[in-house]
Every structure is written in structure tokens, then in C-alpha cells.
PDB file of C-alpha atoms in Angstrom:
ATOM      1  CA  UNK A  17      -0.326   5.333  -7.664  1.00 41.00           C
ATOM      2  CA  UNK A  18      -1.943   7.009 -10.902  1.00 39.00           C
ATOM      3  CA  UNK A  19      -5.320   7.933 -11.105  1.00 36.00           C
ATOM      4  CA  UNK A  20      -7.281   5.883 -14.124  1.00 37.00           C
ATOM      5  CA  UNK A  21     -11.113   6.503 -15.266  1.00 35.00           C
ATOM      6  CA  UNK A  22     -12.517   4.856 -12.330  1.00 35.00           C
ATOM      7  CA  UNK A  23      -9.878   6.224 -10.974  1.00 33.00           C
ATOM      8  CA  UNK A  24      -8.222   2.730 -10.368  1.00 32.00           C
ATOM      9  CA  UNK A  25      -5.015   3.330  -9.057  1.00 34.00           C
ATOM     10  CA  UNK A  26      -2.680   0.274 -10.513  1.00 35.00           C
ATOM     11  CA  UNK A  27      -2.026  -3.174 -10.643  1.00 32.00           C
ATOM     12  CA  UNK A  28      -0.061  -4.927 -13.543  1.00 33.00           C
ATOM     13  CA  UNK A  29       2.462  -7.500 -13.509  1.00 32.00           C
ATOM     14  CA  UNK A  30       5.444  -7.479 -16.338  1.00 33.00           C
ATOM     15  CA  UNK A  31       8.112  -8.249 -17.409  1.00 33.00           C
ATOM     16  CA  UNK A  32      11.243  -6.502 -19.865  1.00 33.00           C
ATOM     17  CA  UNK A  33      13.584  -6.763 -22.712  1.00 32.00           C
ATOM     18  CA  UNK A  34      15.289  -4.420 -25.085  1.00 31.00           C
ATOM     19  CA  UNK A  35      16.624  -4.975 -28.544  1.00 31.00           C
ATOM     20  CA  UNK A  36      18.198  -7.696 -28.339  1.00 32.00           C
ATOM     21  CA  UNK A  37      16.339 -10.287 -25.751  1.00 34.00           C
ATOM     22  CA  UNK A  38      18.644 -12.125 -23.067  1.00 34.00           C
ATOM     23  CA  UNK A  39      18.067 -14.758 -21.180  1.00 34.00           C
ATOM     24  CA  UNK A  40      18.008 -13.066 -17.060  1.00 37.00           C
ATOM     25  CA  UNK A  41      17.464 -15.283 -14.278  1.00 36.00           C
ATOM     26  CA  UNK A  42      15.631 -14.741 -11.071  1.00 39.00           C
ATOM     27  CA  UNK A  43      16.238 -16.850  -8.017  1.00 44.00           C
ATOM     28  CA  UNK A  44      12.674 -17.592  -6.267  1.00 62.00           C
ATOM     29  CA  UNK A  45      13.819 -15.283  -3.065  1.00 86.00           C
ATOM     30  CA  UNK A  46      11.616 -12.409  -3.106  1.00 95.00           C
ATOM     31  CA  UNK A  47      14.662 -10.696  -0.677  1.00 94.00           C
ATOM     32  CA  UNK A  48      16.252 -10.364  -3.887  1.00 94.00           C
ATOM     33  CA  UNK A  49      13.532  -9.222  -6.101  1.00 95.00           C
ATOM     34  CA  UNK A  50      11.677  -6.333  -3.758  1.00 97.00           C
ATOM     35  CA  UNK A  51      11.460  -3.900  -1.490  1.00 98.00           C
ATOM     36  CA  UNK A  52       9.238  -2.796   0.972  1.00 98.00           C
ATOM     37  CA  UNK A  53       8.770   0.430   0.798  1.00 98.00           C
ATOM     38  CA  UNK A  54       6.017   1.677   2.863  1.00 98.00           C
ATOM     39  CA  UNK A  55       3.109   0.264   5.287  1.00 98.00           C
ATOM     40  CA  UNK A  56       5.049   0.648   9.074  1.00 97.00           C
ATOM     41  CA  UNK A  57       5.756  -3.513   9.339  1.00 97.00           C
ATOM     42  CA  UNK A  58       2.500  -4.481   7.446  1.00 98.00           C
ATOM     43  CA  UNK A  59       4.113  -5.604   4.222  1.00 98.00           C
ATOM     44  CA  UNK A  60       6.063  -9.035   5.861  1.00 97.00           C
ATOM     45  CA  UNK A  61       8.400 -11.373   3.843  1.00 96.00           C
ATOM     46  CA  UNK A  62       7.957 -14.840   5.230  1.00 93.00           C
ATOM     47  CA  UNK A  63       9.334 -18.633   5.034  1.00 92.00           C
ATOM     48  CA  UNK A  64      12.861 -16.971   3.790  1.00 92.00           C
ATOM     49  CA  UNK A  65      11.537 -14.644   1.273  1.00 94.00           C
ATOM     50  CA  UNK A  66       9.291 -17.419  -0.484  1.00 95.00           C
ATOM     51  CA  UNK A  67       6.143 -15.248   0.690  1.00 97.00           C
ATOM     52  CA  UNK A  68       5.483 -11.734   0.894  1.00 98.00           C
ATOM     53  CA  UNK A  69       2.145 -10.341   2.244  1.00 98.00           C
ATOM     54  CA  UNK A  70       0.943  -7.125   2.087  1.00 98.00           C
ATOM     55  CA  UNK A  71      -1.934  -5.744   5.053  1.00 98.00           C
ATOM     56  CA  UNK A  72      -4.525  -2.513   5.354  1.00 98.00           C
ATOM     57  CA  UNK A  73      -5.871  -1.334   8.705  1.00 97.00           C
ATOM     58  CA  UNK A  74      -7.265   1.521   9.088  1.00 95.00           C
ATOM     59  CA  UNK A  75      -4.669   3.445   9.935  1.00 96.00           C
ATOM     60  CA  UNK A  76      -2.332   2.204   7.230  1.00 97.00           C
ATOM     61  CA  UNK A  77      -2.302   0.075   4.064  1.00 97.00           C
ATOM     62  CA  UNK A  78       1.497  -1.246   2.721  1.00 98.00           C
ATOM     63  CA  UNK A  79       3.430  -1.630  -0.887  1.00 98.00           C
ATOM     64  CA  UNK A  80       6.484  -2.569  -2.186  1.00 98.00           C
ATOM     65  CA  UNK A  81       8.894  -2.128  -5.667  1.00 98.00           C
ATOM     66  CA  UNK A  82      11.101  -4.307  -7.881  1.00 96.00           C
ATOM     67  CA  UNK A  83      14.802  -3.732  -7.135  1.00 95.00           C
ATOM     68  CA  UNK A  84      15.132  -3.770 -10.966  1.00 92.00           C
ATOM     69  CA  UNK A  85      13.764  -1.581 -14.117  1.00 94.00           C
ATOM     70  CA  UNK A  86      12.671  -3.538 -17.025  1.00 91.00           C
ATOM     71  CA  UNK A  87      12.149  -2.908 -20.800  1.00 89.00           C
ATOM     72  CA  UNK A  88       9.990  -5.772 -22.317  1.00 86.00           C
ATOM     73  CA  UNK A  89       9.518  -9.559 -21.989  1.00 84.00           C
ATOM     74  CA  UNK A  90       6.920 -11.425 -19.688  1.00 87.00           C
ATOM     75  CA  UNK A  91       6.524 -11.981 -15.988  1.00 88.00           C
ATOM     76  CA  UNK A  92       4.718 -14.062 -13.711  1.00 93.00           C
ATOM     77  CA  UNK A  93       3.678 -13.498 -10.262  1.00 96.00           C
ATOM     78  CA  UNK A  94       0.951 -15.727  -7.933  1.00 97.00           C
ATOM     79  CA  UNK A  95      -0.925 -13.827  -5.569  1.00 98.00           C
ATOM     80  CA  UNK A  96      -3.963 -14.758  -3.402  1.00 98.00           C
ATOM     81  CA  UNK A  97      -6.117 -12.077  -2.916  1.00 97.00           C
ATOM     82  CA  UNK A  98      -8.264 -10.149   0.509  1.00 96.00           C
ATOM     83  CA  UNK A  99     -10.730 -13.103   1.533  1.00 95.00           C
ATOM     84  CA  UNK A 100     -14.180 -12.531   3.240  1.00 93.00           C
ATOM     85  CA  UNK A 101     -15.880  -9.425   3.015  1.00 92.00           C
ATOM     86  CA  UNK A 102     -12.865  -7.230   1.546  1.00 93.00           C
ATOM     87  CA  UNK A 103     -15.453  -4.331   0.150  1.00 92.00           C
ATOM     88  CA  UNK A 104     -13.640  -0.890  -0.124  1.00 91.00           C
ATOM     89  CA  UNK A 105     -10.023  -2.559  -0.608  1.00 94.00           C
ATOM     90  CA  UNK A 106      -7.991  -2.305  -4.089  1.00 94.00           C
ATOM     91  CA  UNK A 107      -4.701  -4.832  -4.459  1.00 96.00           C
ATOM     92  CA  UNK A 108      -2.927  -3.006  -6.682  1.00 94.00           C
ATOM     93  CA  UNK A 109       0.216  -5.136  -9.028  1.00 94.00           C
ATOM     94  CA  UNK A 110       1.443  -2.702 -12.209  1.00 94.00           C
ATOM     95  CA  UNK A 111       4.398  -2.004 -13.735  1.00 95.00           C
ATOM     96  CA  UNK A 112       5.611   2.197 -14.359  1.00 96.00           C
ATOM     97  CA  UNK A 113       8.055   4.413 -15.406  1.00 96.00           C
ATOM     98  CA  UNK A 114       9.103   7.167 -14.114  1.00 93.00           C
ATOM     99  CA  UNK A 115       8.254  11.242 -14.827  1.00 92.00           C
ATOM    100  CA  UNK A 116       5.371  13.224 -15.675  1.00 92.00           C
ATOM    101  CA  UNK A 117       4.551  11.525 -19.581  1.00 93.00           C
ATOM    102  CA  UNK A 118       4.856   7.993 -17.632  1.00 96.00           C
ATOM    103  CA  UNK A 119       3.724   4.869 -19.132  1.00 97.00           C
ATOM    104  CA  UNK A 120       2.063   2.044 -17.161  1.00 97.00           C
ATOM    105  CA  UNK A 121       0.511  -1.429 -17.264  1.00 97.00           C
ATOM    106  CA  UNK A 122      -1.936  -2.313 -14.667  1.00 96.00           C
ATOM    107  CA  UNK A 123      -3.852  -5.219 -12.649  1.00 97.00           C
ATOM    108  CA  UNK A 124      -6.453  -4.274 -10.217  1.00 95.00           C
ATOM    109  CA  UNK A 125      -7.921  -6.370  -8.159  1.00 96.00           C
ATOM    110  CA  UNK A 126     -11.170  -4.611  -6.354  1.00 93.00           C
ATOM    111  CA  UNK A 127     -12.521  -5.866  -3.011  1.00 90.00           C
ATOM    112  CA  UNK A 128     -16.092  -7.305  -2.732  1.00 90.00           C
ATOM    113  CA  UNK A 129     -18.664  -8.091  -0.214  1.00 88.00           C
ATOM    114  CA  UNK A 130     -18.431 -11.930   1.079  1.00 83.00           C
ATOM    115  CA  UNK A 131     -20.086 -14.309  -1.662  1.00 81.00           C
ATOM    116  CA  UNK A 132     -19.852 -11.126  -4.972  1.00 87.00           C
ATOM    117  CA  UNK A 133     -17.336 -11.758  -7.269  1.00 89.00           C
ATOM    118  CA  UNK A 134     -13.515  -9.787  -7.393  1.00 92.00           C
ATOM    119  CA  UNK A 135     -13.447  -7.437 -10.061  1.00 94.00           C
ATOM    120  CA  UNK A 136     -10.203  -7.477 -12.040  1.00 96.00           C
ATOM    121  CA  UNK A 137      -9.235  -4.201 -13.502  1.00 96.00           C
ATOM    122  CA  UNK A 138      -7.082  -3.662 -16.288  1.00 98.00           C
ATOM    123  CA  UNK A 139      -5.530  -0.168 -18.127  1.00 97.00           C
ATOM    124  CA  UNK A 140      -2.722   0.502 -20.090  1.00 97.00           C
ATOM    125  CA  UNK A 141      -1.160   3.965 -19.750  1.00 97.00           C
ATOM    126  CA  UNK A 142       0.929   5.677 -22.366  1.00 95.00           C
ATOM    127  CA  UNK A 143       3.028   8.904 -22.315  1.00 93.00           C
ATOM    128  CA  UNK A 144       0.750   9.642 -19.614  1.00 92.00           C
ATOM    129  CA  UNK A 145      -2.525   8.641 -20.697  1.00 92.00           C
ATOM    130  CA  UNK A 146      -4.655   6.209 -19.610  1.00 94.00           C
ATOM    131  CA  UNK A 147      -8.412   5.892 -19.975  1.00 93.00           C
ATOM    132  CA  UNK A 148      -7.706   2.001 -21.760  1.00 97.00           C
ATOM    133  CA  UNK A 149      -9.802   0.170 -19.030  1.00 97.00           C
ATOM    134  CA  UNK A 150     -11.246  -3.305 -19.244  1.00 98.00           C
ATOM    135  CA  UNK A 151     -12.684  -5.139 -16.277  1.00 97.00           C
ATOM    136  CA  UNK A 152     -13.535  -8.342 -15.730  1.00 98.00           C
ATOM    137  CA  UNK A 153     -14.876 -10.930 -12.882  1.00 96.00           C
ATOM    138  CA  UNK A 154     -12.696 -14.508 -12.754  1.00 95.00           C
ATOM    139  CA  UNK A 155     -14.036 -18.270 -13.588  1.00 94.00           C
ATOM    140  CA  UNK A 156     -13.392 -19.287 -10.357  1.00 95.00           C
ATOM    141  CA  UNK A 157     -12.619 -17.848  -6.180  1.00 94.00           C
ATOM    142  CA  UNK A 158      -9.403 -15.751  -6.565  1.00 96.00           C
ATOM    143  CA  UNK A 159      -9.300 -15.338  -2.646  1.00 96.00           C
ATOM    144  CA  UNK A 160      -9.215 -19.280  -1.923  1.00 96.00           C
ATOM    145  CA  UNK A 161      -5.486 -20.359  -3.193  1.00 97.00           C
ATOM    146  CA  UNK A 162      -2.893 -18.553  -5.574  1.00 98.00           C
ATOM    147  CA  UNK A 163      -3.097 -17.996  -9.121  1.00 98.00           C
ATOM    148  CA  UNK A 164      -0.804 -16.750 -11.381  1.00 97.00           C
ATOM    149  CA  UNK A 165      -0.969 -12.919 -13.160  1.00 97.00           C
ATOM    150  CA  UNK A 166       0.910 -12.611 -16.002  1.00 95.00           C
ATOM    151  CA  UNK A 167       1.761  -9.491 -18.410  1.00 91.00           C
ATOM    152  CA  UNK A 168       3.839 -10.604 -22.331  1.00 90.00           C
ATOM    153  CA  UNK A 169       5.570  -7.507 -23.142  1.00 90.00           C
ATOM    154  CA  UNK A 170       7.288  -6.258 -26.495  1.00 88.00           C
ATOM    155  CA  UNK A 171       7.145  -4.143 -29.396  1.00 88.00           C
ATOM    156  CA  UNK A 172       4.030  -5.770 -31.010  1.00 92.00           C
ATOM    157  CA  UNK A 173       1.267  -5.789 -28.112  1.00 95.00           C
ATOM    158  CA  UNK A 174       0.464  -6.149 -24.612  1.00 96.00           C
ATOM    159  CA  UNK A 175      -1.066  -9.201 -23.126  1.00 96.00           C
ATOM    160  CA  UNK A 176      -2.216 -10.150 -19.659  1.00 98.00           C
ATOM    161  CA  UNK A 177      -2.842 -13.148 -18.568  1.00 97.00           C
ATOM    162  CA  UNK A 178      -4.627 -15.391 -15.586  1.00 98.00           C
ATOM    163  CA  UNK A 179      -3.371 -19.020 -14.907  1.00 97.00           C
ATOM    164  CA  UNK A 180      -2.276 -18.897 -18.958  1.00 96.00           C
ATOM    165  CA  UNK A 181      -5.378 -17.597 -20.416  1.00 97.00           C
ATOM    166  CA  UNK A 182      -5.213 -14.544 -22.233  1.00 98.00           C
ATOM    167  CA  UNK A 183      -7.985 -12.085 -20.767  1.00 98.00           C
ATOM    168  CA  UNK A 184      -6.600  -8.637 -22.672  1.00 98.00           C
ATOM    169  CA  UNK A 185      -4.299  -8.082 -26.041  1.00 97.00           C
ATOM    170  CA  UNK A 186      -3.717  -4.567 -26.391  1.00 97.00           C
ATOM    171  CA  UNK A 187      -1.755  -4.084 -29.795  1.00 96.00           C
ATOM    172  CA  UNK A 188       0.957  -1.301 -30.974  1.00 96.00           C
ATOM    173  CA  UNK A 189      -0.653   0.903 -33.317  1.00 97.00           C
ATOM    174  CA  UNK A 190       1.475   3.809 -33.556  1.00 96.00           C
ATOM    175  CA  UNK A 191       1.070   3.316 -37.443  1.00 96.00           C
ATOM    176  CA  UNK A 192      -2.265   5.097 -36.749  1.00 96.00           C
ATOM    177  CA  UNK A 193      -0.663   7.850 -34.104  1.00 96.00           C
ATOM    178  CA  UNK A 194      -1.982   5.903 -31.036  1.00 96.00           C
ATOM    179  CA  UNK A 195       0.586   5.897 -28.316  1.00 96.00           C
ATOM    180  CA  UNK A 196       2.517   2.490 -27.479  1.00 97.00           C
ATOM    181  CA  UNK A 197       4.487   2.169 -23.905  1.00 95.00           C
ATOM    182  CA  UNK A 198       8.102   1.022 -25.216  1.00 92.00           C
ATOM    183  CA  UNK A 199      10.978   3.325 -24.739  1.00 90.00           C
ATOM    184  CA  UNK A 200      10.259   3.745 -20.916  1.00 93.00           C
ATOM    185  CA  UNK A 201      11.984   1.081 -18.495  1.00 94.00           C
ATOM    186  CA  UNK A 202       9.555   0.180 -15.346  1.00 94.00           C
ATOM    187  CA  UNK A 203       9.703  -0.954 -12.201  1.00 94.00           C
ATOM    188  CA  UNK A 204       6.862  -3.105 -10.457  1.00 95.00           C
ATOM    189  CA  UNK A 205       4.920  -1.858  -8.129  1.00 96.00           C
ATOM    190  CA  UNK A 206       2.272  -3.143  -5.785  1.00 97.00           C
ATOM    191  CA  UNK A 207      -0.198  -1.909  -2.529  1.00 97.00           C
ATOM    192  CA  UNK A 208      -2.770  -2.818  -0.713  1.00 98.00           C
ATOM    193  CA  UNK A 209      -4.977   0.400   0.168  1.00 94.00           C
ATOM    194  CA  UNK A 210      -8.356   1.616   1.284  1.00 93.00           C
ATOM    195  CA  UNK A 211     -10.412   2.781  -1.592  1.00 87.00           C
ATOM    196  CA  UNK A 212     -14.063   2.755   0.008  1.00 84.00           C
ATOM    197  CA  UNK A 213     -14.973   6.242  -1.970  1.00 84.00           C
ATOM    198  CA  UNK A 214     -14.904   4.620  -4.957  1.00 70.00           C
ATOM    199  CA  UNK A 215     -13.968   0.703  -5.358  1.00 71.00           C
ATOM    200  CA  UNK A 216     -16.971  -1.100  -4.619  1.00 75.00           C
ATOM    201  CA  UNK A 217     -20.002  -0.405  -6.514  1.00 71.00           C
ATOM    202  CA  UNK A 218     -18.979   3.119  -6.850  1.00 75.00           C
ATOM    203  CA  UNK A 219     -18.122   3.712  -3.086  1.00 72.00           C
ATOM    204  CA  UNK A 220     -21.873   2.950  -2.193  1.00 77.00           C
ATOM    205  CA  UNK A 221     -20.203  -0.273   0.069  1.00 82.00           C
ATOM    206  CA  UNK A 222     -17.789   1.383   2.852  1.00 88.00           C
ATOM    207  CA  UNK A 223     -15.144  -0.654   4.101  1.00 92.00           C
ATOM    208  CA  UNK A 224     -15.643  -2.929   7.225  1.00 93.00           C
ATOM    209  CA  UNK A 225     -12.911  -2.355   9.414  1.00 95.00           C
ATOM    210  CA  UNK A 226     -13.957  -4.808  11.937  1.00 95.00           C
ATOM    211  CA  UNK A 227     -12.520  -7.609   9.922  1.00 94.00           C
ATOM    212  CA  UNK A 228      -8.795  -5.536   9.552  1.00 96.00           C
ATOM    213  CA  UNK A 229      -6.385  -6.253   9.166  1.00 97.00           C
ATOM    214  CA  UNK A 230      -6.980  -7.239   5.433  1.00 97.00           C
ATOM    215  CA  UNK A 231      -4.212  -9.788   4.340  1.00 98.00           C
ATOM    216  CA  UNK A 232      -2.824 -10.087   0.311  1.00 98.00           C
ATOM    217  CA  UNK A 233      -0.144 -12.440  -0.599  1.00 98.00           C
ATOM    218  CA  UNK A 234       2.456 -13.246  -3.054  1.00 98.00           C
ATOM    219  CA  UNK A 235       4.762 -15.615  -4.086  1.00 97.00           C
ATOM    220  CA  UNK A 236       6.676 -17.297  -7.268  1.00 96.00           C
ATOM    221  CA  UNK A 237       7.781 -14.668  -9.175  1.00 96.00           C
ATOM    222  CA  UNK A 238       9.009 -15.210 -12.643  1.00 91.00           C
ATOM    223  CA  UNK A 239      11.064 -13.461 -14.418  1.00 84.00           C
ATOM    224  CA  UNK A 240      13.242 -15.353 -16.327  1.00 77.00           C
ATOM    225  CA  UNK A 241      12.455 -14.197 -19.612  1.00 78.00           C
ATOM    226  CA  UNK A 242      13.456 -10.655 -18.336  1.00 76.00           C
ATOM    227  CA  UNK A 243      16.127  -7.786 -19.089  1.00 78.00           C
ATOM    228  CA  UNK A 244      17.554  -5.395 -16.663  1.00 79.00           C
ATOM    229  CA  UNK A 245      17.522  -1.763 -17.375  1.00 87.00           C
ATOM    230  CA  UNK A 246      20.590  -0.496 -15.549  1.00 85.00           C
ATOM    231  CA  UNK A 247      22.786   2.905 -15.905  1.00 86.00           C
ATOM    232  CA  UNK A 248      21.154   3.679 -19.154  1.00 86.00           C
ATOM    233  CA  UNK A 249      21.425   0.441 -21.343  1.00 81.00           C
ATOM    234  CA  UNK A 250      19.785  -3.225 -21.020  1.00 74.00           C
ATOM    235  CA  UNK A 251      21.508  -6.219 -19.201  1.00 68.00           C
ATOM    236  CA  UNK A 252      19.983  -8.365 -23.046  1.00 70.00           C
ATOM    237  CA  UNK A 253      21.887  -5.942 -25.228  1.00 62.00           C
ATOM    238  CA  UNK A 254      25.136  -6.425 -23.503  1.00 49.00           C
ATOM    239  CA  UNK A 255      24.650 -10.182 -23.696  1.00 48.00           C
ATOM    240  CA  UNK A 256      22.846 -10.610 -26.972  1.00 45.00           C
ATOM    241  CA  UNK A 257      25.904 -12.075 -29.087  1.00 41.00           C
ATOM    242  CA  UNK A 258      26.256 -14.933 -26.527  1.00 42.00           C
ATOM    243  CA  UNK A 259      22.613 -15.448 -26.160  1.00 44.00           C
ATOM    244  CA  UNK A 260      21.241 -15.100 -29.648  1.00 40.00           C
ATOM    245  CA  UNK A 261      19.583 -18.432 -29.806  1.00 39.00           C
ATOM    246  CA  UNK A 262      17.720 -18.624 -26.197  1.00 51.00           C
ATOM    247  CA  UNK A 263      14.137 -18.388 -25.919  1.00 50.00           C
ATOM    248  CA  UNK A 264      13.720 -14.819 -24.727  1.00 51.00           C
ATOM    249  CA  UNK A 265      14.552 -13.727 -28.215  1.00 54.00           C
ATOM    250  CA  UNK A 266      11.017 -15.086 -29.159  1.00 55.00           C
ATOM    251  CA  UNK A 267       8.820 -13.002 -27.470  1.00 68.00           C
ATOM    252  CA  UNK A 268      10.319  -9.729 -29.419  1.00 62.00           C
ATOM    253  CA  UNK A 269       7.921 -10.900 -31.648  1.00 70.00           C
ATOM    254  CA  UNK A 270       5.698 -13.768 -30.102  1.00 80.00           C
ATOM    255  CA  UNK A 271       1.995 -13.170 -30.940  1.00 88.00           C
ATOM    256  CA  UNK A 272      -1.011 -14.699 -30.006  1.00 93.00           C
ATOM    257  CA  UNK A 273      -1.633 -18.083 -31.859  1.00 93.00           C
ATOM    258  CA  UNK A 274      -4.807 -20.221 -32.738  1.00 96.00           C
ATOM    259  CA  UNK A 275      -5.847 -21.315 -29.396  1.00 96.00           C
ATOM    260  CA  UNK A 276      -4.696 -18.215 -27.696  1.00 96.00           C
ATOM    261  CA  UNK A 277      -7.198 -16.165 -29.765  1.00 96.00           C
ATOM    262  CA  UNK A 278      -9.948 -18.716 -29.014  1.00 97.00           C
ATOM    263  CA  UNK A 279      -9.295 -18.462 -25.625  1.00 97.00           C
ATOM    264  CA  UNK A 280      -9.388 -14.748 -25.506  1.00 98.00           C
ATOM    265  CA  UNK A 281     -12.311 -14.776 -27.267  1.00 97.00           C
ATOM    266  CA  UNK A 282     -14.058 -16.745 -24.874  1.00 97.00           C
ATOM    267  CA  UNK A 283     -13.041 -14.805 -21.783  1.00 98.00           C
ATOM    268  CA  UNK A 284     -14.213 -11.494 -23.439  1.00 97.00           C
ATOM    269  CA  UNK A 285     -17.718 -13.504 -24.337  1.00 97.00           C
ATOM    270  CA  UNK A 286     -18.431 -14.853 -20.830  1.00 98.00           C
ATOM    271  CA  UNK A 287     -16.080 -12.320 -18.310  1.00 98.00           C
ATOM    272  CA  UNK A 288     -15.731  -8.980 -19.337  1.00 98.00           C
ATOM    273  CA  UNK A 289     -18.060  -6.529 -17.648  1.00 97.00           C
ATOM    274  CA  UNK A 290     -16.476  -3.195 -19.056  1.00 97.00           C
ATOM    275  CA  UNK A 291     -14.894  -2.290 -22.270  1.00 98.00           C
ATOM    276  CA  UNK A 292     -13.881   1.446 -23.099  1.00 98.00           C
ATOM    277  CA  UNK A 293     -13.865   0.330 -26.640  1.00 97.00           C
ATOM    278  CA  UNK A 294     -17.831  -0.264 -26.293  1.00 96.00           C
ATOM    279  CA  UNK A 295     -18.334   2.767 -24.379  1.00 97.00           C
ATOM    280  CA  UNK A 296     -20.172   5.408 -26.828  1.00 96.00           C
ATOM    281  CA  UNK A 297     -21.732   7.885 -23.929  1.00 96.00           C
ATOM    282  CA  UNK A 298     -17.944   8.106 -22.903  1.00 96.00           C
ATOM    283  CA  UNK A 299     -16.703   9.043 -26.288  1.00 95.00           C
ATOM    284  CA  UNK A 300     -19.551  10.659 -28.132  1.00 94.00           C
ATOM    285  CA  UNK A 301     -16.818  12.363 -30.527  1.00 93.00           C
ATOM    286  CA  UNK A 302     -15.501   8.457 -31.731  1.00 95.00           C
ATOM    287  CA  UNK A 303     -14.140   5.299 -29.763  1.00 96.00           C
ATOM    288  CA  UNK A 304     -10.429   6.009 -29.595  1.00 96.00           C
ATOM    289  CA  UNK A 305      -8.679   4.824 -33.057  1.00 96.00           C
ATOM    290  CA  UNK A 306      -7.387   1.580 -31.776  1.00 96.00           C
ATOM    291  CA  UNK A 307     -10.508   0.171 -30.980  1.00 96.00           C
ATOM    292  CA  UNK A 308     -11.785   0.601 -34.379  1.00 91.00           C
ATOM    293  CA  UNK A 309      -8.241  -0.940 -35.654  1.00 91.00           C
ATOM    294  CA  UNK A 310      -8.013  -4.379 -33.478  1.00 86.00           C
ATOM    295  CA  UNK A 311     -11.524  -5.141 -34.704  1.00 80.00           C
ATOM    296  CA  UNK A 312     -10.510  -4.755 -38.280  1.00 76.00           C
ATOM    297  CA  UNK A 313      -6.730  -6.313 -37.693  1.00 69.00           C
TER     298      UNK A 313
END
């Protein structure tokens, strides 16, 4: 788990493609999608791998990994987060790449006391760098049914998504020498871990272990608009003369449109609680170059 400004460890959800985009298709049997990988029995796949939940004690918290890399496209994953008082707890859902100069796209989900609202964390990590956080709270109780977490991938931006709505764009601008995540395949990640030094309201709210274990849960993921990255080349590339005309090859450019924008716009307005872009003290020298450039593109 990397370290980000608050230091959020990581939570996205993704997807892949490569050059040429390929239609891949995923069966709805998380069996074949994941692994657990660590948690001692707390990370459970249920009614034949339709479910997966993920549980912190104290003594332990659990994760698990995509069996497949990916390089662009969009995924979509329901999860239901910690109910009740779930203070000190992070449910972590990001995609990453491997080494030292990794890149990474992140949803965060930070625990609350009963009755406060979830903070969702975003960040966007490139060649190793972070420090791209935006937070905000939901429009509704994220705890009391699924909803679905989204991430569009490709070459022009990054978007994330909740139940269709756009909450972040974060755009390519390597024109201007700011760093864009797309050589790198991923994997996705996700854990459920104690966080009390930090998570909630700056670690001043300790975690309540009397109402452990803490229970996350996941189910219907999507990733049909999705390429493999396998033994060096992309499953889409391999298959792009037979698949030239399906609808994956749309998101190598798909952008926001009218409505999209609006809706951004009015999650940013009414739910965003923390923008680095608007954070002067943090940058006396000058907001980093791509904040000045999405306001003027």
C-alpha cells in the first residue's frame, strides 16, 4: 500500500487497454477474477464467488489482487462499505504497477463515527508521485446497500466515477511535462486495514474494537471493456484486426460530454471537501502545472 499526502494508502478501481482496444470478457465469478492474498481466512468468497468480503480485527485486517494486469479501459466494481461506527478503518480499492517509479489510481474509502459521513479519497500517482488528492463525502449512505466505483482509463484522462456520475477527471498533460500513468500495466488491489493514527479526523477518533470484526463487501465486477497485459504484450493488440469495430475501441479516446461535465461540475460544487489544486499553504512556490491547465482547457 503506498503512502499519499494524508498518507492514504489506496483505493481505485480500473480498468485496461493498449493500442489497439479489444473487446475482453469477464464472467461474474470473482474465483476467476481474484485472489486472496493475505488476512488469515478474513477475506471470504461467498454464494459461489458472487461475493467477496473483506474483515479487520484487531489482530489482522485482509486484501486481495486481480489475477490479471491491465493497460487502459474502464472497470466497474460494487462494494458496500464498514457500517456503524467504522472510525479508524480505511477500505482501500486502487489499481498499481509494479517497481520503485510505480504509477497508481486510487479510491479510499475512510471510516467514520456512526451518523458522520464516509470520506471518499481519491489520488492519482505517476512515476512514483502522488500528492494529486481530492476528497469528497457521497449524496447518499454508502454503508446501507452497494454502489458501483468506477475508474475510465486511456491516453486522454482519468475519470472516476460513483453510480455513473463523474466525481474526478484528471487529464494527460504531458504537453506541459506533467507526468501521465500509461505505459505501466496494473493490477487491482484492495484491503481493509486499521488506520486509527491518521484516518479519522486526523487520528484524533481511535478505532472501536468492540464492534470487530469490521465487514466490507464486493460484488459485480466489470470488466468487459478490458485488455489483458500478459508476457509482455496486450490480449487487444493481438485481437485488434478481428475486433476493430467493437465498442472498447471508443474509450481510446472517449471524453467527457455535455451532461458529464455538468454533472461533474455539480459534484465538485456540493461534495468535494479537499482539492490539492486549491491548496496554496501546501504549494506556496505554485499549484502544480496541471491545475492551472484543466481550468484553462
Amino acid at each position: 500500500m503506498a503512502a499519499s499526502f494524508f498518507p492514504f494508502p489506496n483505493l481505485a478501481i480500473l480498468v485496461a487497454f493498449s493500442s489497439s482496444l479489444v473487446l475482453v470478457a469477464f464472467a461474474g465469478n470473482l474465483y476467476q477474477d481474484f485472489d486472496i492474498t493475505w488476512g488469515d481466512g478474513r477475506g471470504k468468497m461467498d454464494n459461489n464467488g458472487k461475493v467477496l468480503t473483506l474483515s479487520l480485527d484487531k489482530a489482522s485486517g485482509s486484501g486481495f489482487q486481480s489475477k490479471n494486469e491491465y493497460l487502459f479501459g474502464k472497470i466497474d466494481m460494487q462494494v458496500k462499505l464498514v457500517p456503524g461506527n467504522s472510525a479508524g478503518t480505511v477500505t482501500a480499492y486502487y489499481l498499481r504497477s509494479e517497481g520503485s517509479t510505480w504509477d497508481e489510481i486510487d479510491f479510499e474509502f475512510l471510516g467514520n463515527l456512526s451518523g458522520d459521513p464516509y470520506i471518499v479519497h481519491t489520488n492519482i500517482f505517476s512515476q512514483g508521485k502522488g500528492n494529486r488528492e481530492q476528497q469528497f463525502y457521497m449524496w447518499f449512505d454508502p454503508t446501507a446497500d452497494f454502489h458501483t466505483y468506477s475508474i475510465l482509463w486511456n491516453p486522454q484522462h482519468i475519470v472516476f466515477y460513483v453510480d455513473g456520475t463523474p466525481i474526478r477527471e484528471f487529464k494527460n498533460f504531458e504537453s506541459i511535462g506533467v507526468p501521465y500513468p500509461k505505459n505501466r500495466p496494473m493490477r487491482i488491489y484492495s484491503s481493509l486495514w486499521n488506520a486509527e493514527n491518521w484516518a479519522t479526523r486526523g487520528g484524533l477518533v481511535k478505532t472501536d474494537w468492540s464492534q470487530a470484526p469490521f465487514t466490507a463487501s464486493y460484488r459485480s465486477f466489470n470488466a468487459d471493456q478490458a485488455c489483458v497485459w500478459s508476457s509482455g504484450s496486450s490480449s487487444c493488440s493481438s485481437n485488434s484486426n478481428k475486433n476493430s469495430n467493437n465498442s472498447s475501441s471508443v474509450l481510446l479516446s472517449q471524453e467527457l460530454d455535455s451532461t458529464g461535465q455538468e454533472r461533474l461540475k455539480w459534484v465538485q460544487k456540493n461534495y468535494m471537501i479537499y482539492n490539492y489544486c486549491s491548496d496554496t499553504k501546501r504549494f506556496p512556490q505554485g499549484l502544480p502545472p496541471e491545475c492551472t491547465a484543466a481550468k484553462t482547457s
